[in-house]
Each structure stands twice: as C-alpha cells, then as structure tokens.
Amino acid sequence: MLRSLWFCLLGGGLLLAGPVCAAETAEPHAPLFANLTNQTELSYVRTRGNSEVTTFSIKNKLGYQFSERLSGLWKFEALNGDSEGVRNAESYFTELRGDYQLGPRRFTYGSLSWFKDRFADIDLRLISGVGYGYRLIDSPPHLLVAEAGLTHTLEQTPDDDSSEIGARLYARYEYRISDDSLFSQDFEYLAELTDLNSHRVNTETALTTAINSFLALKTSYVMRYDSDPPRRKEDTDTILGVSLVVKF
C-alpha cells in the first residue's frame, strides 16, 4: 500500500509540473521554438553480453527552457539488430524529466522513465524518481555535477514482477579539451533500500568532437551492470558506439 501511494505521489508530482510550466514562462511573447533544443545521435553499435551483434541505434534528446529556472527534457533511445535475418537485439528507452533551479549551483528534479530489453528478458522497467542536484565544480574547462534521490521501480520479467523503493546516485564530469572537443563521464548507481546488494550501475565514457556548428562525431563506451539479472542472463552489457550527432 505504501509503495503504491509513493508511486502515485511521484506520478502526481510530474503531472503537476504542467501547470507550473504554463504559469512560469521564460518570455511572455517568446517564439515557441526560441527555447527549444534537440540533439540526435545515429550510431554504429557493437554489443557484447546479452546481445552480441553489430547494428545501428538512434538516440534523441529534446529539451525546452520553460523559464529561467524551469526546464524539461525528453529522451528516446532505440537499438535494433539482426543476424542472418534473425532479430537478436531489441531495446527501447524513453524518459521525461523536469529540472528546477534553486540557485546558481543547486537544483531539484523529477523524472519518469520506461525501458524494455527483449533479449535481456526485461519486459518492463518503469522508474519514477525525485531528487536534488548540485554543481560541485563549474569552472571551465571542468564541470562536475552530482545528484541524489529516491526512486520507485516497477519491473516485469518472464519469471517475476517486482515493485521496489530505491535510492539513486548520479555524477557527470565534463572536460573541455578544446573549443571543438569534449570528454564526458557519466556514472549512475541505483539500489533497493530493502536490499542494498541488489543494485544496478550504468556508466558512459564519451569523446565528442565538433565538425561544425551543428554536426559532431561521438565515440562512446556504455556499461550496464545488474547484480540480480533475470535467470540465465548475463549481469553485464557493454556497448561500443560511434555516433553522428546532429544538434539544433
């Protein structure tokens, strides 16, 4: 009952963000697209783990600055592949997130994400969360951001369904090598509060090099670890990718 109530409160908080967004506009008469940003990645991907295949993927980030303090972000990712006409890689991810700036370095966030990985036996993973973030270092060429929060996870696999309250820790480091090159490292840790030995770790190491003002080349290495994977599945997936990034 408490878990259901927690989930409803988180969902309600995200829904209430809509009226807040409408009430707090960045510019009374600003053009609709003036505060809109978009980044698309088209990738060549080589995976090892639960999916062993060479294929293509697409990632998209659509952001909107509702006001000086309030921003929103929608992420979408899809990975599909086949070998000799047989599908052997299929995963999808989407996330809605809102950030509210409390000051130059402090902010809060709320998010709701959905994930499915056919060949890792993840039929559904729905995560809602709220948390607090702080820019520990914001002095070019360095940027270090840390976040901590609470999550509610609903997961469905062929063997089991679960609903858990958890904790989330996240950090992102950026180093601006030059005007055209950026190194970044993302780290995310998700654990169940009732069993800290049951946890997941997601990391991404990336180097992005600008070709011009709207095109860039990104090389990345992604690692996903699950301490308690579905039965007969690997606990670690890795993705080595080379992406063409389009920004506007």
Coordinates of N, CA and C in Angstrom, one line a residue:
M1 N 0.8 -1.2 0.0 CA 0.0 0.0 0.0 C 0.9 1.3 0.0
L2 N 1.9 1.3 0.9 CA 2.8 2.4 0.9 C 3.5 2.6 -0.4
R3 N 3.9 1.5 -1.0 CA 4.6 1.6 -2.3 C 3.7 2.2 -3.4
S4 N 2.5 1.8 -3.4 CA 1.5 2.3 -4.3 C 1.3 3.8 -4.1
L5 N 1.2 4.2 -2.8 CA 1.0 5.6 -2.5 C 2.2 6.4 -3.0
W6 N 3.4 5.9 -2.7 CA 4.6 6.6 -3.2 C 4.6 6.8 -4.7
F7 N 4.3 5.7 -5.4 CA 4.3 5.8 -6.8 C 3.3 6.9 -7.3
C8 N 2.1 6.9 -6.7 CA 1.1 7.9 -7.1 C 1.5 9.3 -6.8
L9 N 2.2 9.5 -5.7 CA 2.7 10.8 -5.3 C 3.7 11.3 -6.3
L10 N 4.6 10.4 -6.7 CA 5.6 10.8 -7.7 C 5.0 11.1 -9.1
G11 N 4.0 10.2 -9.5 CA 3.4 10.5 -10.7 C 2.6 11.8 -10.7
G12 N 1.9 12.0 -9.6 CA 1.2 13.3 -9.4 C 2.1 14.5 -9.5
G13 N 3.2 14.4 -8.9 CA 4.2 15.5 -8.9 C 4.6 15.8 -10.3
L14 N 4.8 14.8 -11.2 CA 5.2 15.1 -12.6 C 4.0 15.7 -13.3
L15 N 2.8 15.2 -13.1 CA 1.6 15.8 -13.7 C 1.4 17.2 -13.4
L16 N 1.7 17.6 -12.1 CA 1.5 18.9 -11.6 C 2.6 19.9 -12.2
A17 N 3.6 19.3 -12.8 CA 4.7 20.2 -13.4 C 4.1 20.9 -14.6
G18 N 3.1 20.4 -15.3 CA 2.5 21.0 -16.4 C 1.9 22.4 -16.1
P19 N 1.0 22.5 -15.1 CA 0.5 23.8 -14.7 C 1.6 24.8 -14.3
V20 N 2.7 24.3 -13.6 CA 3.8 25.1 -13.2 C 4.5 25.7 -14.4
C21 N 4.7 24.8 -15.4 CA 5.3 25.2 -16.7 C 4.5 26.4 -17.3
A22 N 3.2 26.2 -17.4 CA 2.4 27.1 -18.0 C 2.4 28.5 -17.3
A23 N 2.5 28.4 -16.0 CA 2.4 29.6 -15.2 C 3.7 30.4 -15.2
E24 N 4.9 29.7 -15.4 CA 6.2 30.4 -15.3 C 6.8 30.3 -16.7
T25 N 6.6 31.3 -17.5 CA 7.1 31.3 -18.9 C 8.4 32.1 -18.9
A26 N 9.3 31.8 -19.8 CA 10.5 32.5 -19.9 C 10.4 33.9 -20.4
E27 N 9.6 34.0 -21.5 CA 9.3 35.3 -22.1 C 7.9 35.4 -22.4
P28 N 7.1 36.4 -22.1 CA 5.7 36.5 -22.3 C 5.4 36.3 -23.8
H29 N 6.2 36.8 -24.7 CA 5.9 36.7 -26.1 C 7.0 36.0 -26.9
A30 N 7.8 35.2 -26.2 CA 8.9 34.5 -26.9 C 8.4 33.5 -27.9
P31 N 9.0 33.4 -29.1 CA 8.6 32.4 -30.1 C 8.7 31.0 -29.5
L32 N 7.8 30.1 -29.9 CA 7.7 28.7 -29.4 C 9.1 28.0 -29.5
F33 N 9.8 28.2 -30.6 CA 11.0 27.4 -30.8 C 12.2 28.1 -30.3
A34 N 12.1 29.3 -29.7 CA 13.3 30.0 -29.3 C 14.0 29.3 -28.1
N35 N 13.2 28.6 -27.3 CA 13.7 27.9 -26.1 C 13.9 26.4 -26.3
L36 N 13.8 25.9 -27.6 CA 13.8 24.5 -27.9 C 15.2 24.1 -28.4
T37 N 15.6 22.9 -27.8 CA 16.9 22.4 -28.3 C 16.7 20.9 -28.6
N38 N 17.5 20.4 -29.6 CA 17.3 19.0 -30.0 C 18.7 18.4 -30.4
Q39 N 18.9 17.2 -29.9 CA 20.2 16.5 -30.3 C 19.9 15.1 -30.7
T40 N 20.3 14.7 -31.9 CA 20.0 13.3 -32.4 C 21.3 12.6 -32.6
E41 N 21.4 11.4 -32.2 CA 22.6 10.5 -32.4 C 22.2 9.3 -33.2
L42 N 22.9 9.2 -34.3 CA 22.8 8.0 -35.2 C 24.1 7.2 -35.0
S43 N 24.0 5.9 -34.6 CA 25.2 5.2 -34.1 C 25.4 3.9 -34.8
Y44 N 26.7 3.6 -35.0 CA 27.1 2.2 -35.3 C 27.5 1.6 -34.0
V45 N 26.9 0.5 -33.6 CA 27.0 -0.1 -32.3 C 27.5 -1.5 -32.4
R46 N 28.4 -1.9 -31.5 CA 28.8 -3.3 -31.3 C 28.6 -3.6 -29.9
T47 N 27.7 -4.6 -29.6 CA 27.4 -5.0 -28.3 C 27.9 -6.4 -27.9
R48 N 28.2 -6.6 -26.6 CA 28.6 -7.9 -26.1 C 27.9 -8.1 -24.8
G49 N 27.4 -9.3 -24.5 CA 26.7 -9.6 -23.3 C 25.4 -10.3 -23.6
N50 N 24.3 -9.8 -23.2 CA 23.0 -10.5 -23.5 C 22.7 -10.3 -25.0
S51 N 23.3 -9.3 -25.7 CA 23.1 -9.1 -27.1 C 24.5 -9.1 -27.7
E52 N 24.8 -10.0 -28.7 CA 26.1 -10.0 -29.4 C 25.8 -9.8 -30.8
V53 N 26.0 -8.5 -31.3 CA 25.5 -8.2 -32.6 C 26.2 -6.8 -33.0
T54 N 26.3 -6.6 -34.3 CA 26.7 -5.3 -34.8 C 25.5 -4.7 -35.5
T55 N 25.1 -3.5 -35.1 CA 23.8 -3.0 -35.6 C 23.9 -1.5 -35.5
F56 N 22.7 -0.8 -35.7 CA 22.5 0.6 -35.6 C 21.6 1.0 -34.5
S57 N 21.8 2.2 -33.9 CA 20.8 2.7 -32.9 C 20.6 4.2 -33.1
I58 N 19.5 4.7 -32.5 CA 19.2 6.1 -32.6 C 18.9 6.6 -31.2
K59 N 19.4 7.8 -30.8 CA 19.1 8.4 -29.6 C 18.7 9.9 -29.9
N60 N 17.7 10.4 -29.1 CA 17.3 11.7 -29.3 C 17.0 12.4 -27.9
K61 N 17.4 13.6 -27.8 CA 17.2 14.5 -26.6 C 16.5 15.7 -27.1
L62 N 15.3 16.0 -26.6 CA 14.5 17.2 -26.9 C 14.3 18.0 -25.6
G63 N 14.9 19.2 -25.6 CA 14.8 20.0 -24.4 C 14.0 21.3 -24.6
Y64 N 13.4 21.8 -23.5 CA 12.7 23.0 -23.6 C 12.9 23.8 -22.3
Q65 N 13.3 25.1 -22.5 CA 13.5 26.0 -21.4 C 12.2 26.8 -21.1
F66 N 11.4 26.3 -20.1 CA 10.1 27.0 -19.9 C 10.3 28.3 -19.2
S67 N 11.4 28.5 -18.4 CA 11.6 29.8 -17.8 C 13.1 29.8 -17.4
E68 N 13.5 30.9 -16.7 CA 14.9 31.0 -16.3 C 15.3 29.8 -15.4
R69 N 14.3 29.3 -14.6 CA 14.6 28.3 -13.6 C 14.1 26.9 -14.0
L70 N 13.1 26.8 -14.8 CA 12.4 25.6 -15.1 C 12.7 25.1 -16.5
S71 N 13.2 23.8 -16.6 CA 13.5 23.2 -17.9 C 12.9 21.8 -18.0
G72 N 12.7 21.3 -19.2 CA 12.2 19.9 -19.4 C 13.0 19.2 -20.4
L73 N 13.1 17.9 -20.3 CA 13.9 17.1 -21.3 C 13.2 15.8 -21.5
W74 N 13.1 15.4 -22.8 CA 12.5 14.1 -23.2 C 13.6 13.4 -24.0
K75 N 13.9 12.2 -23.5 CA 14.9 11.3 -24.1 C 14.2 10.1 -24.8
F76 N 14.8 9.7 -25.9 CA 14.3 8.4 -26.5 C 15.5 7.7 -27.1
E77 N 15.5 6.4 -26.9 CA 16.6 5.6 -27.4 C 16.0 4.3 -28.0
A78 N 16.6 3.8 -29.1 CA 16.1 2.5 -29.7 C 17.4 1.8 -30.2
L79 N 17.4 0.5 -30.0 CA 18.5 -0.3 -30.5 C 17.9 -1.6 -31.1
N80 N 18.2 -1.8 -32.4 CA 17.6 -3.0 -33.1 C 18.7 -3.6 -33.9
G81 N 18.7 -4.9 -34.0 CA 19.7 -5.6 -34.9 C 19.2 -7.0 -35.2
D82 N 19.8 -7.5 -36.3 CA 19.5 -8.9 -36.7 C 20.8 -9.5 -37.3
S83 N 20.8 -10.8 -37.3 CA 21.9 -11.6 -37.8 C 21.4 -12.6 -38.7
E84 N 21.8 -12.6 -40.0 CA 21.3 -13.5 -41.0 C 19.7 -13.6 -41.0
G85 N 19.1 -12.4 -40.9 CA 17.7 -12.3 -41.0 C 16.9 -12.6 -39.7
V86 N 17.6 -12.9 -38.6 CA 17.0 -13.2 -37.4 C 17.3 -12.1 -36.4
R87 N 16.2 -11.5 -35.8 CA 16.3 -10.4 -34.8 C 17.0 -10.9 -33.6
N88 N 18.1 -10.3 -33.2 CA 18.8 -10.7 -32.0 C 19.2 -9.5 -31.1
A89 N 18.7 -8.4 -31.3 CA 18.9 -7.2 -30.4 C 17.7 -6.3 -30.5
E90 N 17.1 -6.0 -29.4 CA 15.9 -5.1 -29.4 C 15.7 -4.5 -28.1
S91 N 16.0 -3.2 -27.9 CA 15.7 -2.5 -26.7 C 15.2 -1.1 -27.0
Y92 N 14.4 -0.6 -26.0 CA 13.8 0.8 -26.1 C 13.9 1.4 -24.8
F93 N 14.1 2.8 -24.8 CA 14.1 3.5 -23.6 C 13.6 4.9 -23.8
T94 N 12.8 5.4 -22.9 CA 12.3 6.8 -23.0 C 12.2 7.4 -21.6
E95 N 12.4 8.7 -21.5 CA 12.4 9.3 -20.2 C 11.9 10.8 -20.3
L96 N 11.0 11.2 -19.4 CA 10.6 12.6 -19.2 C 11.2 13.1 -17.9
R97 N 11.8 14.3 -18.0 CA 12.5 14.8 -16.8 C 12.2 16.4 -16.7
G98 N 12.0 16.9 -15.5 CA 11.9 18.3 -15.3 C 13.0 18.7 -14.2
D99 N 13.6 19.8 -14.5 CA 14.6 20.4 -13.6 C 14.2 21.8 -13.1
Y100 N 14.3 22.1 -11.8 CA 14.0 23.4 -11.3 C 15.2 24.0 -10.6
Q101 N 15.8 25.1 -11.1 CA 17.0 25.7 -10.5 C 16.6 26.4 -9.2
L102 N 17.3 26.0 -8.1 CA 17.1 26.7 -6.8 C 18.1 27.8 -6.6
G103 N 19.2 27.8 -7.4 CA 20.2 28.8 -7.3 C 21.2 28.6 -8.4
P104 N 22.4 29.3 -8.4 CA 23.4 29.1 -9.4 C 23.9 27.7 -9.5
R105 N 23.9 27.0 -8.4 CA 24.5 25.6 -8.4 C 23.5 24.5 -8.0
R106 N 22.4 24.9 -7.3 CA 21.5 23.9 -6.7 C 20.3 23.7 -7.6
F107 N 19.7 22.5 -7.7 CA 18.5 22.3 -8.4 C 17.8 21.0 -7.9
T108 N 16.6 20.9 -8.2 CA 15.8 19.7 -7.9 C 15.3 19.1 -9.3
Y109 N 14.9 17.8 -9.3 CA 14.5 17.2 -10.5 C 13.4 16.2 -10.2
G110 N 12.6 15.9 -11.2 CA 11.6 14.8 -11.2 C 11.7 14.1 -12.5
S111 N 11.5 12.8 -12.5 CA 11.7 12.0 -13.8 C 10.8 10.8 -13.8
L112 N 10.5 10.4 -15.0 CA 9.7 9.1 -15.2 C 10.3 8.5 -16.4
S113 N 10.7 7.2 -16.3 CA 11.4 6.5 -17.5 C 10.8 5.1 -17.7
W114 N 10.9 4.7 -18.9 CA 10.3 3.4 -19.3 C 11.4 2.7 -20.1
F115 N 11.7 1.4 -19.8 CA 12.7 0.6 -20.5 C 12.3 -0.8 -20.8
K116 N 12.6 -1.3 -22.0 CA 12.3 -2.7 -22.4 C 13.5 -3.2 -23.2
D117 N 13.9 -4.4 -22.8 CA 15.0 -5.1 -23.5 C 14.6 -6.5 -23.7
R118 N 14.3 -6.9 -24.9 CA 13.7 -8.2 -25.2 C 14.7 -9.3 -24.9
F119 N 16.0 -9.1 -25.3 CA 17.0 -10.2 -25.1 C 17.7 -10.2 -23.8
A120 N 17.3 -9.2 -22.9 CA 17.8 -9.3 -21.5 C 16.6 -9.7 -20.6
D121 N 15.5 -10.1 -21.3 CA 14.2 -10.5 -20.5 C 13.7 -9.4 -19.6
I122 N 13.9 -8.2 -20.0 CA 13.2 -7.1 -19.3 C 12.0 -6.7 -20.1
D123 N 10.8 -7.2 -19.7 CA 9.6 -6.8 -20.4 C 9.2 -5.4 -20.1
L124 N 9.4 -5.0 -18.9 CA 9.1 -3.6 -18.5 C 9.9 -3.2 -17.3
R125 N 10.4 -2.0 -17.4 CA 11.1 -1.4 -16.2 C 10.6 0.1 -16.2
L126 N 9.8 0.4 -15.2 CA 9.2 1.8 -15.1 C 9.8 2.4 -13.8
I127 N 10.5 3.5 -14.0 CA 11.1 4.1 -12.8 C 10.7 5.6 -12.7
S128 N 10.1 5.9 -11.6 CA 9.8 7.3 -11.3 C 10.7 7.8 -10.1
G129 N 11.1 9.0 -10.2 CA 12.1 9.5 -9.1 C 12.1 11.0 -8.9
V130 N 12.5 11.4 -7.8 CA 12.7 12.8 -7.4 C 14.0 12.9 -6.7
G131 N 14.7 14.1 -6.8 CA 16.0 14.2 -6.2 C 16.5 15.7 -6.2
Y132 N 17.7 15.8 -5.7 CA 18.4 17.1 -5.5 C 19.8 17.0 -6.2
G133 N 20.2 18.1 -6.9 CA 21.4 18.1 -7.6 C 22.3 19.3 -7.2
Y134 N 23.6 19.2 -7.4 CA 24.5 20.3 -7.1 C 25.7 20.3 -8.0
R135 N 26.0 21.4 -8.6 CA 27.2 21.6 -9.4 C 28.4 21.8 -8.5
L136 N 29.1 20.7 -8.3 CA 30.3 20.7 -7.4 C 31.4 21.6 -8.0
I137 N 31.6 21.4 -9.3 CA 32.6 22.2 -10.0 C 32.0 22.8 -11.2
D138 N 32.1 24.1 -11.4 CA 31.5 24.8 -12.6 C 32.5 25.9 -13.0
S139 N 33.7 25.4 -13.4 CA 34.7 26.4 -13.7 C 35.4 25.8 -14.9
P140 N 35.1 26.4 -16.1 CA 35.7 25.9 -17.4 C 37.2 25.8 -17.3
P141 N 37.8 24.7 -17.8 CA 37.2 23.7 -18.7 C 36.5 22.5 -17.9
H142 N 36.4 22.6 -16.6 CA 35.8 21.5 -15.8 C 34.4 21.7 -15.4
L143 N 33.6 20.6 -15.4 CA 32.2 20.6 -14.9 C 32.0 19.3 -14.2
L144 N 31.5 19.4 -12.9 CA 31.2 18.2 -12.2 C 29.8 18.4 -11.5
V145 N 28.9 17.5 -11.8 CA 27.5 17.6 -11.3 C 27.2 16.3 -10.6
A146 N 26.6 16.4 -9.4 CA 26.2 15.3 -8.6 C 24.7 15.4 -8.3
E147 N 24.0 14.2 -8.3 CA 22.6 14.1 -7.9 C 22.4 13.0 -7.0
A148 N 21.4 13.1 -6.1 CA 20.9 12.1 -5.2 C 19.4 12.2 -5.1
G149 N 18.8 11.0 -5.0 CA 17.3 11.0 -5.0 C 16.8 9.6 -4.6
L150 N 15.4 9.6 -4.6 CA 14.7 8.4 -4.3 C 13.9 7.9 -5.6
T151 N 13.7 6.6 -5.7 CA 13.1 6.1 -6.9 C 12.0 5.1 -6.5
H152 N 11.1 4.9 -7.4 CA 10.2 3.7 -7.3 C 10.2 3.0 -8.6
T153 N 10.5 1.7 -8.5 CA 10.7 0.9 -9.7 C 9.7 -0.2 -9.8
L154 N 9.0 -0.3 -11.0 CA 8.2 -1.4 -11.3 C 8.9 -2.2 -12.4
E155 N 9.1 -3.5 -12.2 CA 9.8 -4.3 -13.2 C 9.0 -5.6 -13.5
Q156 N 9.0 -6.0 -14.7 CA 8.3 -7.2 -15.2 C 9.3 -8.0 -16.0
T157 N 9.5 -9.3 -15.6 CA 10.3 -10.2 -16.4 C 9.5 -11.5 -16.6
P158 N 10.0 -12.4 -17.5 CA 9.2 -13.6 -17.6 C 9.0 -14.4 -16.4
D159 N 10.0 -14.3 -15.4 CA 9.9 -15.1 -14.2 C 9.3 -14.4 -13.0
D160 N 9.2 -13.0 -13.0 CA 8.8 -12.3 -11.8 C 8.4 -10.9 -12.1
D161 N 7.5 -10.4 -11.2 CA 7.2 -9.0 -11.2 C 7.6 -8.4 -9.9
S162 N 8.1 -7.2 -9.9 CA 8.6 -6.6 -8.6 C 8.2 -5.1 -8.6
S163 N 8.1 -4.6 -7.3 CA 7.9 -3.1 -7.1 C 8.7 -2.7 -5.9
E164 N 9.7 -1.8 -6.1 CA 10.7 -1.5 -5.0 C 10.9 0.0 -4.9
I165 N 11.1 0.4 -3.7 CA 11.6 1.8 -3.4 C 13.1 1.7 -3.3
G166 N 13.8 2.7 -4.0 CA 15.2 2.7 -4.1 C 15.8 4.0 -3.9
A167 N 17.2 4.0 -4.0 CA 18.0 5.2 -4.0 C 18.8 5.4 -5.3
R168 N 19.0 6.6 -5.6 CA 19.8 6.9 -6.9 C 20.9 7.9 -6.6
L169 N 22.1 7.5 -7.0 CA 23.2 8.4 -7.0 C 23.7 8.6 -8.4
Y170 N 24.1 9.8 -8.8 CA 24.5 10.1 -10.2 C 25.6 11.2 -10.2
A171 N 26.5 11.0 -11.1 CA 27.5 12.1 -11.3 C 27.9 12.2 -12.7
R172 N 28.2 13.4 -13.2 CA 28.7 13.6 -14.5 C 29.8 14.6 -14.5
Y173 N 30.9 14.2 -15.2 CA 32.1 15.0 -15.3 C 32.4 15.4 -16.7
E174 N 32.6 16.6 -17.0 CA 33.0 17.1 -18.3 C 34.3 17.8 -18.3
Y175 N 35.1 17.6 -19.3 CA 36.4 18.3 -19.5 C 36.4 18.8 -20.9
R176 N 36.5 20.1 -21.1 CA 36.5 20.8 -22.4 C 38.0 20.8 -22.8
I177 N 38.3 19.8 -23.7 CA 39.7 19.7 -24.2 C 40.1 20.9 -25.0
S178 N 39.2 21.3 -25.9 CA 39.3 22.4 -26.8 C 38.0 23.0 -27.2
D179 N 37.9 24.0 -28.0 CA 36.6 24.5 -28.4 C 35.8 23.5 -29.2
D180 N 36.5 22.5 -29.8 CA 35.8 21.5 -30.6 C 35.7 20.1 -30.0
S181 N 36.3 19.9 -28.9 CA 36.4 18.5 -28.3 C 36.0 18.6 -26.8
L182 N 35.1 17.6 -26.5 CA 34.6 17.4 -25.1 C 34.7 16.0 -24.6
F183 N 35.3 15.8 -23.5 CA 35.3 14.5 -22.8 C 34.3 14.5 -21.7
S184 N 33.5 13.4 -21.6 CA 32.5 13.3 -20.6 C 32.5 11.9 -20.0
Q185 N 32.1 11.8 -18.7 CA 32.0 10.6 -18.0 C 30.7 10.6 -17.1
D186 N 29.8 9.7 -17.3 CA 28.6 9.6 -16.6 C 28.6 8.3 -15.7
F187 N 28.1 8.4 -14.5 CA 28.0 7.3 -13.6 C 26.7 7.4 -12.8
E188 N 25.9 6.3 -12.8 CA 24.7 6.2 -12.1 C 24.6 4.9 -11.3
Y189 N 24.2 5.0 -10.1 CA 24.0 3.9 -9.2 C 22.6 3.8 -8.6
L190 N 21.9 2.7 -8.8 CA 20.6 2.5 -8.4 C 20.5 1.3 -7.5
A191 N 20.0 1.4 -6.3 CA 19.9 0.3 -5.3 C 18.6 0.3 -4.6
E192 N 18.1 -0.9 -4.3 CA 16.9 -1.1 -3.5 C 17.2 -0.8 -2.0
L193 N 16.3 0.0 -1.4 CA 16.5 0.3 0.0 C 16.4 -0.9 0.9
T194 N 15.6 -1.9 0.5 CA 15.4 -3.1 1.4 C 16.5 -4.1 1.2
D195 N 17.3 -3.9 0.1 CA 18.4 -4.9 -0.1 C 19.5 -4.2 -1.0
L196 N 20.5 -3.6 -0.3 CA 21.5 -2.8 -1.0 C 22.4 -3.6 -1.9
N197 N 22.3 -5.0 -1.6 CA 23.1 -5.9 -2.5 C 22.5 -6.0 -3.9
S198 N 21.2 -5.6 -4.0 CA 20.5 -5.6 -5.3 C 20.6 -4.2 -5.9
H199 N 21.5 -4.1 -6.9 CA 21.7 -2.8 -7.4 C 22.1 -2.9 -8.9
R200 N 22.0 -1.7 -9.6 CA 22.4 -1.6 -11.0 C 23.3 -0.4 -11.1
V201 N 24.3 -0.5 -12.1 CA 25.2 0.5 -12.3 C 25.2 0.8 -13.8
N202 N 25.1 2.1 -14.2 CA 25.2 2.5 -15.6 C 26.3 3.5 -15.8
T203 N 27.2 3.3 -16.7 CA 28.2 4.3 -17.0 C 28.3 4.6 -18.5
E204 N 28.8 5.8 -18.8 CA 29.1 6.1 -20.2 C 30.4 7.0 -20.2
T205 N 31.3 6.5 -21.0 CA 32.6 7.3 -21.3 C 32.5 7.8 -22.7
A206 N 32.7 9.1 -23.0 CA 32.5 9.6 -24.3 C 33.5 10.7 -24.7
L207 N 33.8 10.7 -26.0 CA 34.6 11.8 -26.5 C 33.8 12.4 -27.7
T208 N 33.4 13.7 -27.7 CA 32.7 14.3 -28.7 C 33.5 15.4 -29.4
T209 N 33.6 15.3 -30.7 CA 34.4 16.3 -31.5 C 33.5 17.0 -32.5
A210 N 33.4 18.3 -32.4 CA 32.5 19.0 -33.3 C 33.1 19.1 -34.8
I211 N 32.3 18.9 -35.7 CA 32.7 19.0 -37.1 C 32.4 20.4 -37.6
N212 N 31.2 20.9 -37.2 CA 30.8 22.3 -37.5 C 29.8 22.7 -36.4
S213 N 29.0 23.7 -36.6 CA 28.2 24.3 -35.6 C 27.0 23.3 -35.2
F214 N 26.6 22.4 -36.1 CA 25.5 21.5 -35.8 C 25.8 20.1 -36.0
L215 N 27.0 19.7 -36.4 CA 27.4 18.3 -36.6 C 28.6 18.0 -35.7
A216 N 28.6 16.8 -35.1 CA 29.7 16.3 -34.3 C 29.8 14.8 -34.4
L217 N 31.0 14.3 -34.1 CA 31.3 12.9 -34.1 C 31.5 12.5 -32.6
K218 N 30.8 11.4 -32.2 CA 30.9 11.0 -30.8 C 31.3 9.5 -30.7
T219 N 32.3 9.2 -29.9 CA 32.7 7.9 -29.7 C 32.4 7.6 -28.2
S220 N 31.7 6.5 -27.9 CA 31.3 6.2 -26.5 C 31.4 4.8 -26.2
Y221 N 31.5 4.5 -24.9 CA 31.6 3.2 -24.3 C 30.6 3.1 -23.2
V222 N 29.5 2.3 -23.3 CA 28.5 2.2 -22.3 C 28.6 0.9 -21.6
M223 N 28.4 0.9 -20.2 CA 28.4 -0.3 -19.5 C 27.2 -0.3 -18.6
R224 N 26.4 -1.5 -18.6 CA 25.2 -1.6 -17.8 C 25.4 -2.9 -17.0
Y225 N 25.4 -2.7 -15.6 CA 25.6 -3.9 -14.7 C 24.3 -4.1 -13.9
D226 N 23.9 -5.3 -13.7 CA 22.7 -5.7 -12.9 C 23.2 -6.8 -12.0
S227 N 23.2 -6.5 -10.7 CA 23.6 -7.5 -9.7 C 22.7 -8.7 -9.6
D228 N 21.4 -8.5 -10.1 CA 20.4 -9.6 -10.0 C 19.7 -9.7 -11.3
P229 N 20.3 -10.2 -12.4 CA 19.7 -10.2 -13.7 C 18.7 -11.3 -13.8
P230 N 17.8 -11.2 -14.8 CA 16.8 -12.3 -15.0 C 17.6 -13.7 -15.1
R231 N 16.9 -14.7 -14.8 CA 17.5 -16.1 -14.8 C 18.1 -16.4 -16.2
R232 N 19.4 -16.9 -16.2 CA 20.1 -17.4 -17.4 C 20.6 -16.2 -18.2
K233 N 20.7 -15.0 -17.7 CA 21.1 -13.8 -18.4 C 22.4 -13.3 -17.8
E234 N 23.2 -12.6 -18.7 CA 24.5 -12.0 -18.2 C 24.2 -10.8 -17.3
D235 N 25.1 -10.6 -16.4 CA 24.9 -9.4 -15.5 C 25.5 -8.1 -16.0
T236 N 26.2 -8.2 -17.1 CA 26.9 -7.0 -17.7 C 26.6 -6.9 -19.2
D237 N 26.2 -5.8 -19.7 CA 26.1 -5.5 -21.1 C 27.1 -4.3 -21.4
T238 N 27.8 -4.4 -22.5 CA 28.6 -3.2 -22.9 C 28.2 -2.8 -24.3
I239 N 28.4 -1.6 -24.6 CA 28.1 -1.0 -25.9 C 29.2 -0.1 -26.4
L240 N 29.9 -0.4 -27.4 CA 30.9 0.5 -28.0 C 30.3 1.1 -29.3
G241 N 30.2 2.4 -29.3 CA 29.5 3.1 -30.4 C 30.2 4.3 -31.0
V242 N 30.0 4.5 -32.2 CA 30.5 5.7 -32.9 C 29.2 6.4 -33.5
S243 N 29.0 7.6 -33.1 CA 27.7 8.3 -33.5 C 28.0 9.6 -34.3
L244 N 27.1 9.8 -35.2 CA 27.0 11.1 -35.8 C 25.9 11.9 -35.0
V245 N 26.3 13.1 -34.5 CA 25.5 13.9 -33.6 C 25.0 15.1 -34.4
V246 N 23.7 15.3 -34.4 CA 23.1 16.4 -35.1 C 22.4 17.3 -34.1
K247 N 22.8 18.6 -34.0 CA 22.2 19.5 -33.0 C 21.5 20.7 -33.7
F248 N 20.5 21.2 -33.0 CA 19.9 22.5 -33.4 C 19.2 23.1 -32.2

